[in-house]
Coordinates of C-alpha atoms and ligand atoms in Angstrom, one line a residue:
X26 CA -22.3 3.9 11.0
X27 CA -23.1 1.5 13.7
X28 CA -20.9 0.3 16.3
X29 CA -17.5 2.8 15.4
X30 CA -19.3 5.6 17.1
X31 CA -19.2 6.0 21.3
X32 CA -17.0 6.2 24.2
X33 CA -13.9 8.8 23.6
X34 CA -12.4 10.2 20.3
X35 CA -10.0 7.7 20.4
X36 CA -12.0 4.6 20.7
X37 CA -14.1 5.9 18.0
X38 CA -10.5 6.3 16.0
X39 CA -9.5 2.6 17.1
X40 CA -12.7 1.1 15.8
X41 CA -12.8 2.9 12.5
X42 CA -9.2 1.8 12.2
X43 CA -10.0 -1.5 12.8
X44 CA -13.0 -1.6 10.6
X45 CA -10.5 -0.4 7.5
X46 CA -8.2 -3.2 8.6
X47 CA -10.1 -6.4 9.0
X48 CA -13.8 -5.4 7.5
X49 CA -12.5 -4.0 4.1
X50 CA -14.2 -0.8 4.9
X51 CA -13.2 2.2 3.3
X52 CA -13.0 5.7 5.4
X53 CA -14.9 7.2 2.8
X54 CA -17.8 4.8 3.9
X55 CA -17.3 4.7 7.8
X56 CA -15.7 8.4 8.9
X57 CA -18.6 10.9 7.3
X58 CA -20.9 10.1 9.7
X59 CA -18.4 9.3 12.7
X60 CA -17.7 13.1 12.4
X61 CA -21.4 14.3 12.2
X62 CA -22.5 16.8 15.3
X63 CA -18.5 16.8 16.5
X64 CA -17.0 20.0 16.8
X65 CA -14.8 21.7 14.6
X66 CA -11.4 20.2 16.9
X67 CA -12.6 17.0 17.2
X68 CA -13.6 16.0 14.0
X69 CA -10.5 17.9 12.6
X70 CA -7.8 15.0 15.1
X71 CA -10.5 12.2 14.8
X72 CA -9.8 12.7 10.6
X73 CA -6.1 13.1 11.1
X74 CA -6.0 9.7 13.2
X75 CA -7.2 7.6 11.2
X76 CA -6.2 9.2 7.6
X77 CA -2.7 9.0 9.7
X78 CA -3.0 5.2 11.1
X79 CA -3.8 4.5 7.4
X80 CA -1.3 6.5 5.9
X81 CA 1.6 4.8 8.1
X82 CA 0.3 1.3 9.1
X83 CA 2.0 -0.7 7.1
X84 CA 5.4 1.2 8.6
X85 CA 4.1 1.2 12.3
X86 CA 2.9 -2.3 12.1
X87 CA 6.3 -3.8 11.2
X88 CA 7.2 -1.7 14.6
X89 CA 4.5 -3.3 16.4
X90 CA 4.8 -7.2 15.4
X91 CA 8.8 -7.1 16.5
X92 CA 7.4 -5.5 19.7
X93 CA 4.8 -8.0 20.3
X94 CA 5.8 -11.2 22.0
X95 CA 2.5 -12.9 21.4
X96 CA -0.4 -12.3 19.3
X97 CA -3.5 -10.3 20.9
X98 CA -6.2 -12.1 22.5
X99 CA -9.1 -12.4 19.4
X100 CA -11.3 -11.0 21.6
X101 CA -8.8 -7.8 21.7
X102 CA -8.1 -7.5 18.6
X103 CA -8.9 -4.1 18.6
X104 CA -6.0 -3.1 20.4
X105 CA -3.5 -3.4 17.8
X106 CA -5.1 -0.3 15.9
X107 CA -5.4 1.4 19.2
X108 CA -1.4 0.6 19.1
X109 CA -0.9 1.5 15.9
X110 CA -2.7 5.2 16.7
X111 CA -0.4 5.4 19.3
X112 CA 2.6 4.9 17.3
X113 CA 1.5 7.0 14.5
X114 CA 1.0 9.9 17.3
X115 CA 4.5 9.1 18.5
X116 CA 6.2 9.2 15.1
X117 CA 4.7 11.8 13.3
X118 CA 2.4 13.9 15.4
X119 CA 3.5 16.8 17.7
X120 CA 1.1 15.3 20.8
X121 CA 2.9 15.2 23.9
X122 CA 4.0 11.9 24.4
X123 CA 3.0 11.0 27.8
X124 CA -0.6 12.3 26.9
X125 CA -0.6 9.5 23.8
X126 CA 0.2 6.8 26.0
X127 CA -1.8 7.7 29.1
X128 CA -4.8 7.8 27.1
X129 CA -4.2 5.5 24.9
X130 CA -3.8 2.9 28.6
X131 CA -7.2 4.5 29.5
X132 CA -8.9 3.5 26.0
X133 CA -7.2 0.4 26.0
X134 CA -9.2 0.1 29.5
X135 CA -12.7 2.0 27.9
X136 CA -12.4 -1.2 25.5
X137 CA -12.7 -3.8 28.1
X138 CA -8.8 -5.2 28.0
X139 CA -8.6 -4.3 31.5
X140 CA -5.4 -6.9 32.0
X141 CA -3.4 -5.3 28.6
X142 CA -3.3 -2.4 29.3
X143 CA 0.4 -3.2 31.1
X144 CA 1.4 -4.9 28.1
X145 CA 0.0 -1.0 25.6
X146 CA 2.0 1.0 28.1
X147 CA 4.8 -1.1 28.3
X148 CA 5.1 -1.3 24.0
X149 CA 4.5 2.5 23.8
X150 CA 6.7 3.5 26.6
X151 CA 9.3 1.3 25.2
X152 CA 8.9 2.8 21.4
X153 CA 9.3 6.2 22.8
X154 CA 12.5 5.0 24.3
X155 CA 14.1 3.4 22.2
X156 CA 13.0 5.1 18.8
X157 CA 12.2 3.8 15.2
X158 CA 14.6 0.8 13.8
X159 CA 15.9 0.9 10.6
X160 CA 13.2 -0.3 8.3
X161 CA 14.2 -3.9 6.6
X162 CA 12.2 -3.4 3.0
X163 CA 11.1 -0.8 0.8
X164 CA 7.5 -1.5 1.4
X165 CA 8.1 -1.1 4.9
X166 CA 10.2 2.3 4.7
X167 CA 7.4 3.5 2.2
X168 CA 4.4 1.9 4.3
X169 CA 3.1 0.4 1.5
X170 CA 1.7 -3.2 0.3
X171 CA 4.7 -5.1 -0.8
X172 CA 2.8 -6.3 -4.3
X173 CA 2.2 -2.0 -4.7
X174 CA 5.7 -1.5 -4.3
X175 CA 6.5 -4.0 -6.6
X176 CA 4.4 -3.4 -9.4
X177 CA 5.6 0.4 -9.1
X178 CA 9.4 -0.3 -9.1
X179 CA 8.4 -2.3 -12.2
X180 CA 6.5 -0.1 -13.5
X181 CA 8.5 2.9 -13.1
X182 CA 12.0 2.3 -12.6
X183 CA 12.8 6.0 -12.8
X184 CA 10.3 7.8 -10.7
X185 CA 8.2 4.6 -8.2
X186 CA 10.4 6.1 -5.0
X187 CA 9.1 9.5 -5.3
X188 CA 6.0 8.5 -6.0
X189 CA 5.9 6.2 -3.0
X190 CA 6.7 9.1 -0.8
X191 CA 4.1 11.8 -2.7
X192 CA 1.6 9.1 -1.3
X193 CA 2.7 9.7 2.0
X194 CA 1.9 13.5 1.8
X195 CA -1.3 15.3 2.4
X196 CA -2.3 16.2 -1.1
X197 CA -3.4 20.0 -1.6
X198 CA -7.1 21.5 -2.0
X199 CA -6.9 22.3 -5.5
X200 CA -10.2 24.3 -7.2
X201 CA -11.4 25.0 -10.7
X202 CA -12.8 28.3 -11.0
X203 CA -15.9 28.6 -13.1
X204 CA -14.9 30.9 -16.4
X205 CA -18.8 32.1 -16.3
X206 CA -17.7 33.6 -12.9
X207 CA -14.3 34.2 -12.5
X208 CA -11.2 34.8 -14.9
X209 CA -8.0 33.8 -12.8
X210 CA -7.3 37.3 -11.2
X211 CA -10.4 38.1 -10.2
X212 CA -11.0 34.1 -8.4
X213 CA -7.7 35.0 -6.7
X214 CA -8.9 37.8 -5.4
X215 CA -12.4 36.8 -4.3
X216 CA -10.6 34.4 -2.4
X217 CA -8.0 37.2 -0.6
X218 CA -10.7 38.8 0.2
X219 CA -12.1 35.7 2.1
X220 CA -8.9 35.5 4.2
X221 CA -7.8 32.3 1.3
X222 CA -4.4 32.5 0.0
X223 CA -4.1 30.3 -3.0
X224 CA -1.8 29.7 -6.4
X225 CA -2.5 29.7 -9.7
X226 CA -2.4 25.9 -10.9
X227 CA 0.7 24.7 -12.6
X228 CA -1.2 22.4 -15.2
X229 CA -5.1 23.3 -15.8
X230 CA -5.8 26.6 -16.8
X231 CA -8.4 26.9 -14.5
X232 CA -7.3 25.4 -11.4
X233 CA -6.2 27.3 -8.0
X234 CA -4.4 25.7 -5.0
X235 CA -4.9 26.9 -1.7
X236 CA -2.4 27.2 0.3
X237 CA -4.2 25.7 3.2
X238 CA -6.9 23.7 2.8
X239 CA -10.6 24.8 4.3
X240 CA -14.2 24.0 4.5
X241 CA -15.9 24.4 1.3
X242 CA -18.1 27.0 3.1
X243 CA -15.1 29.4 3.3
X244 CA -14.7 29.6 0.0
X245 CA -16.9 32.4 -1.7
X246 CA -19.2 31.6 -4.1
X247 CA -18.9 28.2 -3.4
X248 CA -22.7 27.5 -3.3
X249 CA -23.5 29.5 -6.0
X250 CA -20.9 27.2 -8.5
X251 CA -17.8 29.9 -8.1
X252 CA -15.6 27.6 -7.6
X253 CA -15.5 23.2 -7.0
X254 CA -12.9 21.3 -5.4
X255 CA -10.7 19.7 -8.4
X256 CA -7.4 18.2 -8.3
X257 CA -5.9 19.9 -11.4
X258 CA -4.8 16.4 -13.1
X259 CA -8.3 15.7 -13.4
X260 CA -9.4 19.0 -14.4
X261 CA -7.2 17.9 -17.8
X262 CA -10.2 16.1 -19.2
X263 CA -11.7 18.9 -20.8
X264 CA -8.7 19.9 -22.9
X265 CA -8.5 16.7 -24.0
X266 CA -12.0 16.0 -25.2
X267 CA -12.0 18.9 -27.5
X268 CA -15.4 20.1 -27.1
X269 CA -16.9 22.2 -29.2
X270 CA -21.0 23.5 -29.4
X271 CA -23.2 21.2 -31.1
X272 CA -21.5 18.0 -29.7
X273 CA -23.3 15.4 -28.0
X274 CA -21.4 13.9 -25.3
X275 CA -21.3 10.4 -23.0
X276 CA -19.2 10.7 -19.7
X277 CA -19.7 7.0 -19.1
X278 CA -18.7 6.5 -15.8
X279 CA -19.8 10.0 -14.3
X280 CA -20.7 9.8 -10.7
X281 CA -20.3 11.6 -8.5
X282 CA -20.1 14.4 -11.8
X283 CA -16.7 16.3 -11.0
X284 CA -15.6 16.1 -14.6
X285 CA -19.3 16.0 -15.9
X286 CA -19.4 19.4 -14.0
X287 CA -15.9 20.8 -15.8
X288 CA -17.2 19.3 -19.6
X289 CA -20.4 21.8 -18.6
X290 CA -18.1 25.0 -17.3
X291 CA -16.1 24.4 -20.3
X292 CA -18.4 24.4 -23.3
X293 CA -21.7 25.6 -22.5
X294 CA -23.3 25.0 -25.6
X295 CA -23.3 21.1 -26.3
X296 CA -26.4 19.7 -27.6
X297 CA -25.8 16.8 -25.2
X298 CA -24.4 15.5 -22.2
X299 CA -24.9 12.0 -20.8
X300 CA -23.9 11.2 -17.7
X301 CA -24.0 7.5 -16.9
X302 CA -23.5 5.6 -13.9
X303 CA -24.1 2.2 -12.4
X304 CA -24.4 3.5 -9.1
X305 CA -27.9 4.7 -9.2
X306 CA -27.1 5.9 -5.4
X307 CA -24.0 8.3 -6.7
X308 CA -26.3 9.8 -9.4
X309 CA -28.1 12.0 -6.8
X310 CA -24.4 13.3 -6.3
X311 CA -23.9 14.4 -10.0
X312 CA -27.6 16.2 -9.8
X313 CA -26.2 17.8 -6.4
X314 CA -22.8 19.0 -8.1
X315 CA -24.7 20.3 -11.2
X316 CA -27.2 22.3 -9.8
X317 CA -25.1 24.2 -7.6
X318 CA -22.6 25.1 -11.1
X319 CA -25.9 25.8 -12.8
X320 CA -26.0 23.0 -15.2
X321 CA -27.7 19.9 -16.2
X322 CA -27.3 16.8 -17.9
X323 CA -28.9 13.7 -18.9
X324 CA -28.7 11.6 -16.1
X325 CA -28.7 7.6 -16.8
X326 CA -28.2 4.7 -14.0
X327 CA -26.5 1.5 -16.5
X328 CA -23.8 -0.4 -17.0
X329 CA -21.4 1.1 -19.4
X330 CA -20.9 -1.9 -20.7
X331 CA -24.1 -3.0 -21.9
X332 CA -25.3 -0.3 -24.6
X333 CA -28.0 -2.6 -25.7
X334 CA -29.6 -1.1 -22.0
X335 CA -28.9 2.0 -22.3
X336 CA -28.3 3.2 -25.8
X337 CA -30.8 5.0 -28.3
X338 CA -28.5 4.3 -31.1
X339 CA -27.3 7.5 -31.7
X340 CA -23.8 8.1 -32.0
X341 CA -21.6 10.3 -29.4
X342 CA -19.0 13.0 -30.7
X343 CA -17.2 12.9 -27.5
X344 CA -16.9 10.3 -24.5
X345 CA -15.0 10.4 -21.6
X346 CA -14.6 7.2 -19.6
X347 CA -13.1 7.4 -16.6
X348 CA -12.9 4.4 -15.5
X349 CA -13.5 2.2 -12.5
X350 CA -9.5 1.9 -11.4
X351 CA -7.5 1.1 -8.4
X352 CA -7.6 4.5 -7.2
X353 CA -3.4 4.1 -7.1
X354 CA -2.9 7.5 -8.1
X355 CA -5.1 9.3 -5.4
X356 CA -3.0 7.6 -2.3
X357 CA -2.6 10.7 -0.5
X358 CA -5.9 11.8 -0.3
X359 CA -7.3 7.8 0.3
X360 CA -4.3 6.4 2.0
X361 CA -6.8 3.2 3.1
X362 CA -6.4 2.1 -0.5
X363 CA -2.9 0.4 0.4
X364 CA -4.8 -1.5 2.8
X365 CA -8.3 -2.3 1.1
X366 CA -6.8 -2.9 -2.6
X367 CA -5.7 -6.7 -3.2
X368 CA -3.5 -7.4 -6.2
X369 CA -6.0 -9.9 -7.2
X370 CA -7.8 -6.8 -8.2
X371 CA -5.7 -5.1 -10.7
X372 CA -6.5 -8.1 -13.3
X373 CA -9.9 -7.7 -12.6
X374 CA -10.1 -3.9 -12.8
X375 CA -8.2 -4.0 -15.8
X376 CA -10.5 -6.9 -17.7
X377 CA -13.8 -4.4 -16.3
X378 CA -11.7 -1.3 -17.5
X379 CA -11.1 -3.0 -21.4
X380 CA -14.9 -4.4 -21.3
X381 CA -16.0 -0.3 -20.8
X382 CA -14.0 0.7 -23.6
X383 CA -15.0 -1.7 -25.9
X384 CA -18.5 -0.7 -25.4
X385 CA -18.4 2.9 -25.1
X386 CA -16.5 2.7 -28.3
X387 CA -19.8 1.2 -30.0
X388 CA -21.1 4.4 -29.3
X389 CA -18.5 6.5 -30.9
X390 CA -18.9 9.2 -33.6
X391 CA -16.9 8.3 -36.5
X392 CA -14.5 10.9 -36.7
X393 CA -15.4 11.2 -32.8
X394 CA -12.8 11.2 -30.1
X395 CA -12.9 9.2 -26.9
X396 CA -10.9 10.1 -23.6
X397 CA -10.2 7.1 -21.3
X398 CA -9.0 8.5 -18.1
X399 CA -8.1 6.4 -14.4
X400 CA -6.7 7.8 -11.4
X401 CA -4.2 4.7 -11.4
X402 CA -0.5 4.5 -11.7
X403 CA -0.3 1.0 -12.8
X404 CA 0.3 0.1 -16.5
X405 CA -2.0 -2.8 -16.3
X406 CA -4.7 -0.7 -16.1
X407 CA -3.6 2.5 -18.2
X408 CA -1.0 1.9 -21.7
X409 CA -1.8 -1.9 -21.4
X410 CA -5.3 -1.2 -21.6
X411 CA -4.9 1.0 -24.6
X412 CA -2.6 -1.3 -26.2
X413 CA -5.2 -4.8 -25.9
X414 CA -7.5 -1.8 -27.3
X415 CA -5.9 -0.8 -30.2
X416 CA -4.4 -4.1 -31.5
X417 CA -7.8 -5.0 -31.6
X418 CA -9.5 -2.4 -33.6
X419 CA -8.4 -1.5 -36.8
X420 CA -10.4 1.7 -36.4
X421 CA -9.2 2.9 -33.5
X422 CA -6.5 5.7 -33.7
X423 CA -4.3 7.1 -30.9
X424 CA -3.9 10.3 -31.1
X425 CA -0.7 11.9 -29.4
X426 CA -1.1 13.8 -26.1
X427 CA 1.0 17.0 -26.6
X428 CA 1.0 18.4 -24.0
X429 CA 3.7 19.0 -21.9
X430 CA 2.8 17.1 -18.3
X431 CA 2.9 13.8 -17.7
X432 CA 5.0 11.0 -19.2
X433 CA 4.2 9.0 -22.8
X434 CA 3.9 5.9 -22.7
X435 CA 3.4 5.0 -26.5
X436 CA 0.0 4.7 -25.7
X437 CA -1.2 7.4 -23.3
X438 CA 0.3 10.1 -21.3
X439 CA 1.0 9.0 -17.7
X440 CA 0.9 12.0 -14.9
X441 CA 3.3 10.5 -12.0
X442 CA 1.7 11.5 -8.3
X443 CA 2.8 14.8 -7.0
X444 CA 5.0 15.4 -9.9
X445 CA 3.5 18.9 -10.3
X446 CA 1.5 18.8 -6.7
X447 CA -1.4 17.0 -8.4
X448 CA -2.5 13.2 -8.4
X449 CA -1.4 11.0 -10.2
X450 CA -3.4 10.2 -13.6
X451 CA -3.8 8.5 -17.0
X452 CA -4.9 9.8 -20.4
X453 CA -5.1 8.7 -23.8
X454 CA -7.2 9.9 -26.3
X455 CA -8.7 7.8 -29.4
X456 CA -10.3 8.8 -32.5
X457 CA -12.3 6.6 -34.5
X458 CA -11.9 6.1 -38.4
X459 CA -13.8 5.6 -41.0
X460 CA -14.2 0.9 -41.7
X461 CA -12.6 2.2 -45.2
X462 CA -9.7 3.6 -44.3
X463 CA -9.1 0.2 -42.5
Ligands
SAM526 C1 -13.4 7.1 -11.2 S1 -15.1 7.1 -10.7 C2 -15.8 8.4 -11.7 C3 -15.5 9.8 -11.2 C4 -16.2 10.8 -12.0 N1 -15.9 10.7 -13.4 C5 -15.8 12.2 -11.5 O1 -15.0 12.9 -12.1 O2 -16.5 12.7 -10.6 C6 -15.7 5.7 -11.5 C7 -17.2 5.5 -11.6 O3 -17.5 4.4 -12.4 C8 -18.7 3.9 -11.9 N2 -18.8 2.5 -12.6 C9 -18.2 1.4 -12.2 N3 -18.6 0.4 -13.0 C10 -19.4 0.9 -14.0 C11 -20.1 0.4 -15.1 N4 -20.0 -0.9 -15.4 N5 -20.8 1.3 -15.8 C12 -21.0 2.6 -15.5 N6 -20.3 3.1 -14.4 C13 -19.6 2.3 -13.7 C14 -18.6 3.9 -10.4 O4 -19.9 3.8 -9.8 C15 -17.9 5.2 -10.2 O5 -18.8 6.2 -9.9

């Protein structure tokens, strides 16, 4: 990515924090190739840095505005990420202090802000002295957007502080072992044998969760489809679609193929899989993730939304859309979503997320089922979605989750983040009836 990359490990941090701040640019975008050709160390504190400065601006920037006197010159704006590192080393990293603030004063000099960098010593030094203040909000003591925080406490009177703080925790590798490979005793002990200590998942009956995370190349079998990196709330899917052979099936919004992938493991025998994207550049990732498993599926670049472009008229027994969302219930592992996502966006999301439905459902079997599925926590975009759904279709039929994770909203079950160590998720399943039995 041009212009993050150069100079020390922490100016490369400091721009990539920056870029996530004020250029709306997601890590997902910017880090991959910051960290290409860095060793194993580096790349390992240059992700911590700015997964960290993400995770705990909102907190450390409070910190920083009462410290500053005076805003930064424009032409430095950089330096309040390179501040905001240095706090989030000071708060909640075991560096040695005096090492964060000398080199964050040399970076501050690398940068070109020759004549501040008094003024990054002196607001370090003096945060070291005199510790963290009480904070004077909730979004500040969860470093979160106050409009987040909000819509949570509304949301979920009962459980929005612990989710706030399962977003501040590094989320756990979870895996999904493949059942044409594995059964669960014998992944676990392919993986003791490969020095990985994992647990057998609390939710999915195929999922494991190391107990450290790794590169995927540890894990055995990895190439070969053994195992895939899950998290176990979405690994839920494929109990829920009840597949069966013979089915044809749409996963509608499928890139980059991690639950096209499971459908596959899970019921070899369909007749059918679609797997539809808009994103023709994400498609190459659902090829990639199926031919390592071993499967294949019918791989089409559309909008959802627009059958008429896409559709040979021939009904689907099963759909899964997991829809575009706000990506509130996967915090922890994408804590830059608290400072990319805009409230504007929920409404938006939500009208995108009802438009999908409505045409997937088109497409429907009758008697078929259809799984609509978001990582988000927010209502707007989960039960209120089913609800605007359902009032309007007289053959649309929820049918109760049973299962015994999650909460029920009356119109989907709701998985709360970290609840049982996994993300936090939305189902509800619909079936579609026959027009005369409306
Ligand atoms: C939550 S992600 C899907 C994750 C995927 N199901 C998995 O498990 O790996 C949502 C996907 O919806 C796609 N998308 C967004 N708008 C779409 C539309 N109108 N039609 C089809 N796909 C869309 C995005 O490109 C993105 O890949």
């Amino acid at each position: 990515m041009s212009g993050v990359t150069g100079g020390s490990l922490r100016a490369t941090a400091t721009r990539i924090i920056h870029q996530v701040v004020h250029s709306g640019q997601s890590l997902g975008q910017i880090l991959p190739p910051a960290l290409e050709g860095l060793p194993a160390d580096e790349r390992g504190r240059l992700q911590d840095w700015c997964f960290g400065s993400c995770r705990w601006w909102h907190r450390l920037n409070a910190e920083l505005q009462q410290r500053l006197h005076k805003p930064l010159p424009k032409r430095h704006a950089q330096l309040e990420s390179l501040l905001i590192l240095g706090l989030y080393q000071l708060r909640h990293t075991r560096i040695a202090p005096h090492a964060a603030i000398h080199q964050s004063v040399e970076t501050a000099r690398e940068l070109g802000a020759h004549q501040l960098t008094g003024l990054v010593n002196g607001i370090l030094r003096k945060s070291l002295r005199d510790g963290e203040s009480e904070p004077v909000t909730d979004a500040i003591r969860y470093s979160h957007p106050e409009w987040l925080v909000a819509k949570l406490s509304a949301n979920w009177p009962e459980h929005w502080q612990a989710m706030l703080e399962a977003n501040n925790r590094r989320a756990p590798m979870s895996l999904r072992y493949h059942t044409g490979h594995h059964d669960q005793a014998s992944a676990l002990a392919a993986l003791a044998d490969a020095g990985l200590s994992a647990q057998p998942g609390q939710l999915a009956p195929h999922a494991l969760q190391l107990d450290e995370a790794c590169p995927v190349e540890r894990i055995p079998g990895f190439a070969e489809g053994h195992f895939s990196v899950q998290d176990e709330a979405a690994q839920l899917c494929t109990q829920l679609l009840e597949l069966a052979p013979g089915q044809r099936v749409l996963d509608a919004c499928a890139a980059p193929g991690g639950k096209t992938g499971a459908i596959l493991e899970h019921e070899p025998d369909l007749t059918e899989v679609v797997a539809l994207d808009s994103d023709r550049d994400r498609l190459g990732r659902i090829t990639e993730n199926l031919e390592r498993i071993g499967a294949g599926a019918r791989l089409v670049a559309a909008d959802a939304g627009d059958p008429d472009a896409w559709w040979d008229g021939t009904a689907f027994d099963r759909i899964l859309l997991d829809a575009p969302c706000s990506g509130t219930g996967v915090i922890r592992r994408h804590p830059d979503i608290k400072l990319l996502r805009r409230e504007t966006d929920i409404r938006e999301l939500a009208d995108t997320q009802l438009r999908l439905l409505e045409a997937c459902w088109q497409t429907l079997a009758i008697g078929g089922r259809l799984v609509y599925a978001t990582c988000s926590v927010l209502q707007q975009e989960n039960a209120r979605i089913i609800q605007r759904f359902i009032n309007g279709h007289m053959d649309a039929q929820l049918v109760p989750i049973t299962l015994d994770w999650g909460i029920e909203t009356g119109y989907g079950r709701q998985l709360i983040t970290g609840e049982r160590e996994q993300d936090g998720f939305f189902y509800a399943c619909l079936e579609k009836n026959p027009a005369h039995w409306v």
